[in-house]
Tab-separated table of C-alpha atoms in Angstrom:
chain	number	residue	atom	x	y	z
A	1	UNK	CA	16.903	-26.437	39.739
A	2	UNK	CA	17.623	-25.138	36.496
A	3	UNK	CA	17.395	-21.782	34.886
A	4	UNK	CA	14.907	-21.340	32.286
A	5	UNK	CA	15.199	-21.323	28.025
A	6	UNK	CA	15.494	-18.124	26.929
A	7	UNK	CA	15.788	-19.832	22.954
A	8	UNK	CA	13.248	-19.573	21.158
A	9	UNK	CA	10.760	-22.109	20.561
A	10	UNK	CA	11.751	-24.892	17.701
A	11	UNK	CA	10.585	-23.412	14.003
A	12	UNK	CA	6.975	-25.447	13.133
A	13	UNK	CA	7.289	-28.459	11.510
A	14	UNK	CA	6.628	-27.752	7.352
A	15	UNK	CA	3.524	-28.806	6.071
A	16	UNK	CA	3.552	-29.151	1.732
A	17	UNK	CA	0.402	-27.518	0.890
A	18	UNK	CA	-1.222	-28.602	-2.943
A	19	UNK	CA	-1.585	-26.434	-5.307
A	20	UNK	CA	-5.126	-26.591	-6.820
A	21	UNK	CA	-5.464	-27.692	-9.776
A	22	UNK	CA	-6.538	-25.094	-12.782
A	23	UNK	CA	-10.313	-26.566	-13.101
A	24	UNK	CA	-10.752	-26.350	-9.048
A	25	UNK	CA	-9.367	-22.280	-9.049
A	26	UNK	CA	-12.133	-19.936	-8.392
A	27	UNK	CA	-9.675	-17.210	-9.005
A	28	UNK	CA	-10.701	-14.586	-11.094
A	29	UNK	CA	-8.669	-14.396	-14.991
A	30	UNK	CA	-7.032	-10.729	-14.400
A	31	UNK	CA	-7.571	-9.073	-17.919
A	32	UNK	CA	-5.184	-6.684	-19.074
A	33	UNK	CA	-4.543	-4.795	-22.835
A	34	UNK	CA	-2.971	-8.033	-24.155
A	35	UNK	CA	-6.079	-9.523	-26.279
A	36	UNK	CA	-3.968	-12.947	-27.784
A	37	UNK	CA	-3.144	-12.930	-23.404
A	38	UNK	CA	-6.880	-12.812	-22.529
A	39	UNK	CA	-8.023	-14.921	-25.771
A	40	UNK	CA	-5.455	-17.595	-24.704
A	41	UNK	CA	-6.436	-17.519	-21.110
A	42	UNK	CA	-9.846	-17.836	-22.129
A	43	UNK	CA	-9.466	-20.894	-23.795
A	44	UNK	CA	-7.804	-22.426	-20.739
A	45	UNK	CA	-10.755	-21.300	-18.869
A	46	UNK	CA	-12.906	-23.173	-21.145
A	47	UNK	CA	-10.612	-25.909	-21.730
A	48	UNK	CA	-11.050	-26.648	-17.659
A	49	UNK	CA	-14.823	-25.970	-17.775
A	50	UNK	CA	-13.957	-23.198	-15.315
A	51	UNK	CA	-17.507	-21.211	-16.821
A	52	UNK	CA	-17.528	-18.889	-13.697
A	53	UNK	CA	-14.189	-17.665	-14.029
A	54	UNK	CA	-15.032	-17.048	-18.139
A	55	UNK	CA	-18.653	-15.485	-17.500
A	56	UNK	CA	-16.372	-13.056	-15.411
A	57	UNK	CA	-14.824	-11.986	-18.285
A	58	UNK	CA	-17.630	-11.329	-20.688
A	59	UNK	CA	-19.583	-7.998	-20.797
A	60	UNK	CA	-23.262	-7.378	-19.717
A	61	UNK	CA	-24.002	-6.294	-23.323
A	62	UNK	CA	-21.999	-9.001	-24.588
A	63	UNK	CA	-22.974	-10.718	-28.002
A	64	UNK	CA	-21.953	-13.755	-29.849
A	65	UNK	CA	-22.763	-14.954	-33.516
A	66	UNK	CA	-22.922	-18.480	-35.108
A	67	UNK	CA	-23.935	-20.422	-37.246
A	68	UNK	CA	-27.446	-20.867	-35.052
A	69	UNK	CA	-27.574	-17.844	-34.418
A	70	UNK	CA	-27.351	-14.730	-31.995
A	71	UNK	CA	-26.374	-15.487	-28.492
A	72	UNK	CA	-26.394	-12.976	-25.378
A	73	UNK	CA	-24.327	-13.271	-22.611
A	74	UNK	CA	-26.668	-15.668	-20.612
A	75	UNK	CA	-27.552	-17.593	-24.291
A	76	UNK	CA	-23.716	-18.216	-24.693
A	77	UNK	CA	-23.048	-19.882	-21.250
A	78	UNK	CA	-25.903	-21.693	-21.308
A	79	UNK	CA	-24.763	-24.012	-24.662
A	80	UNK	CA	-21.124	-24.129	-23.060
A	81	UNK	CA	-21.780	-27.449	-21.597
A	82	UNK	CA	-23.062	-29.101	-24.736
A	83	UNK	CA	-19.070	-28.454	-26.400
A	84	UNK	CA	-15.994	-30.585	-25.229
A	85	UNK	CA	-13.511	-27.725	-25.857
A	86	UNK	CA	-10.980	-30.008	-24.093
A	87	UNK	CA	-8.996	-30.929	-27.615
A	88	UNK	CA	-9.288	-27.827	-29.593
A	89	UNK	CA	-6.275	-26.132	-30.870
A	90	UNK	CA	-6.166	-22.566	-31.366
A	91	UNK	CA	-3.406	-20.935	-34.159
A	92	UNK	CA	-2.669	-18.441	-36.521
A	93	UNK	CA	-3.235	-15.359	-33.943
A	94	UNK	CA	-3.477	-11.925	-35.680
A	95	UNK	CA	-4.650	-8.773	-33.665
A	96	UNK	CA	-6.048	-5.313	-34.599
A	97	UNK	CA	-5.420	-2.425	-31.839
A	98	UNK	CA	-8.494	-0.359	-32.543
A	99	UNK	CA	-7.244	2.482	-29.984
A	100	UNK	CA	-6.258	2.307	-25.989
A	101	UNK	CA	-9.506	0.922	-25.053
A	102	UNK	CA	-10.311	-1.926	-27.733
A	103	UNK	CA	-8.621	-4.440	-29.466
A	104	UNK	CA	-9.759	-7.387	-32.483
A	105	UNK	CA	-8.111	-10.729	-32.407
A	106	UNK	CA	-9.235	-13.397	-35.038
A	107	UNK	CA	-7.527	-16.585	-35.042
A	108	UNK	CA	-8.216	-20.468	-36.324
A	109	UNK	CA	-9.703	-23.104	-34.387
A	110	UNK	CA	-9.215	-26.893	-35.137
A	111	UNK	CA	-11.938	-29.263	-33.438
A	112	UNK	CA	-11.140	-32.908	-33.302
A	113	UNK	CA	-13.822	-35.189	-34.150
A	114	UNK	CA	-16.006	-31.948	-35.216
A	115	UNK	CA	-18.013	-31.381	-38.633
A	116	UNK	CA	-16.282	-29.146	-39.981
A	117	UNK	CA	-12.942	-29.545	-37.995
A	118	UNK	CA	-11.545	-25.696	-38.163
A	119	UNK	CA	-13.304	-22.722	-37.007
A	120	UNK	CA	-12.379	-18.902	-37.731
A	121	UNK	CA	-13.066	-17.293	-34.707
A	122	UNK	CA	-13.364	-13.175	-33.640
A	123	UNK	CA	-13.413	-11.674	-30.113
A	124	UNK	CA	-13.405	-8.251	-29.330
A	125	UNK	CA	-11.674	-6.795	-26.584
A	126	UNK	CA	-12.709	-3.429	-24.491
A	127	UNK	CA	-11.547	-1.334	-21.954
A	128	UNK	CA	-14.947	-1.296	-19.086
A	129	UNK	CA	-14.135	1.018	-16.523
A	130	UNK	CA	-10.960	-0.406	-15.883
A	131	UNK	CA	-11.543	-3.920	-16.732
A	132	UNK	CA	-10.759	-5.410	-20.021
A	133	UNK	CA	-13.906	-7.421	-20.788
A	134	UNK	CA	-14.753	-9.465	-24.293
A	135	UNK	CA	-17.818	-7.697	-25.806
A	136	UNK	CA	-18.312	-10.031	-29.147
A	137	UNK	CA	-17.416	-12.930	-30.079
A	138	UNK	CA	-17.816	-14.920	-33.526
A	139	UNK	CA	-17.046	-18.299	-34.433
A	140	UNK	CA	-17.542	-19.176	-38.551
A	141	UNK	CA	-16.805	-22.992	-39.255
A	142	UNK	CA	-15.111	-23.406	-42.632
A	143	UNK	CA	-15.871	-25.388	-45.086
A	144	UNK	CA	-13.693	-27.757	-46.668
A	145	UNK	CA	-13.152	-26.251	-49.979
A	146	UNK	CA	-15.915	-27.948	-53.333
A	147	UNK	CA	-14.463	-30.312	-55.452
A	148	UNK	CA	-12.498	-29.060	-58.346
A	149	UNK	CA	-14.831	-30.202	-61.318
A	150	UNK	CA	-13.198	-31.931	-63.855
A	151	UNK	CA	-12.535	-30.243	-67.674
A	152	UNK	CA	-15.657	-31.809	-69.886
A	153	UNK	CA	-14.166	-33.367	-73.115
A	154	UNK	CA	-14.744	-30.872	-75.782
A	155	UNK	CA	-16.136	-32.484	-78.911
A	156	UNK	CA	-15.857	-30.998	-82.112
């Protein structure tokens, strides 16, 4: 007869859990007063075709503009699908604190394998109850500058 264990029980064995990956996150992107933050989380959002976790992010009254035309909120996710965002390379970040509650950020896009290649793109950033949400955003392609013509020969 023996007295029983008063130890405690052996720890559990460790199980390695996987992270998930970025695309598979259902997580929602936590906005905050940063705009080059949000527009550069955006991009990663749309880089992973994660289009939930971006229409989170975009305001009811939200509007975007190019070169086809107007796009609400529902107009814009809609033609997400029909881009492969995967490549492009945003630069050249330059933001405009309006006050507290909204900010501009404009910046240039390059596209891979697009006609035209670079973008100039726009999103404004606002303060919604709380939330920072994107309320417009504009994307301009740019054209590659015309030909230089060439002096005519004067004759005289």
């Amino acid at each position: 007869e023996t007295e029983p264990s008063t130890a405690p029980p052996p720890p559990a064995p460790k199980t390695e859990k996987a992270a998930p990956s970025p695309a598979a996150s259902s997580s929602p992107l936590v906005t905050t007063s940063d705009a080059m933050a949000n527009e550069k989380a955006v991009w990663g959002l749309l880089k992973a075709k994660n289009y939930s976790a971006f229409e989170a992010i975009l305001a009811t009254d939200y509007l975007e503009i190019e070169p086809n035309g107007v796009m609400t909120k529902a107009e814009s996710l809609k033609t997400l699908p029909d881009f492969d965002l995967s490549k492009a390379t945003p630069s050249d970040w330059k933001v405009v604190k309006f006050d507290n509650d909204a900010s501009l950020i404009t910046y240039v896009v390059k596209l891979p394998n697009a006609k035209p290649d670079t973008e100039r793109h726009t999103t404004i950033w606002a303060n919604r109850n709380g939330k920072w949400m994107a309320v417009f955003h504009q994307g301009t392609p740019v054209k590659p500058p015309a030909p230089t013509p060439k002096p005519s020969a004067s004759t005289k």
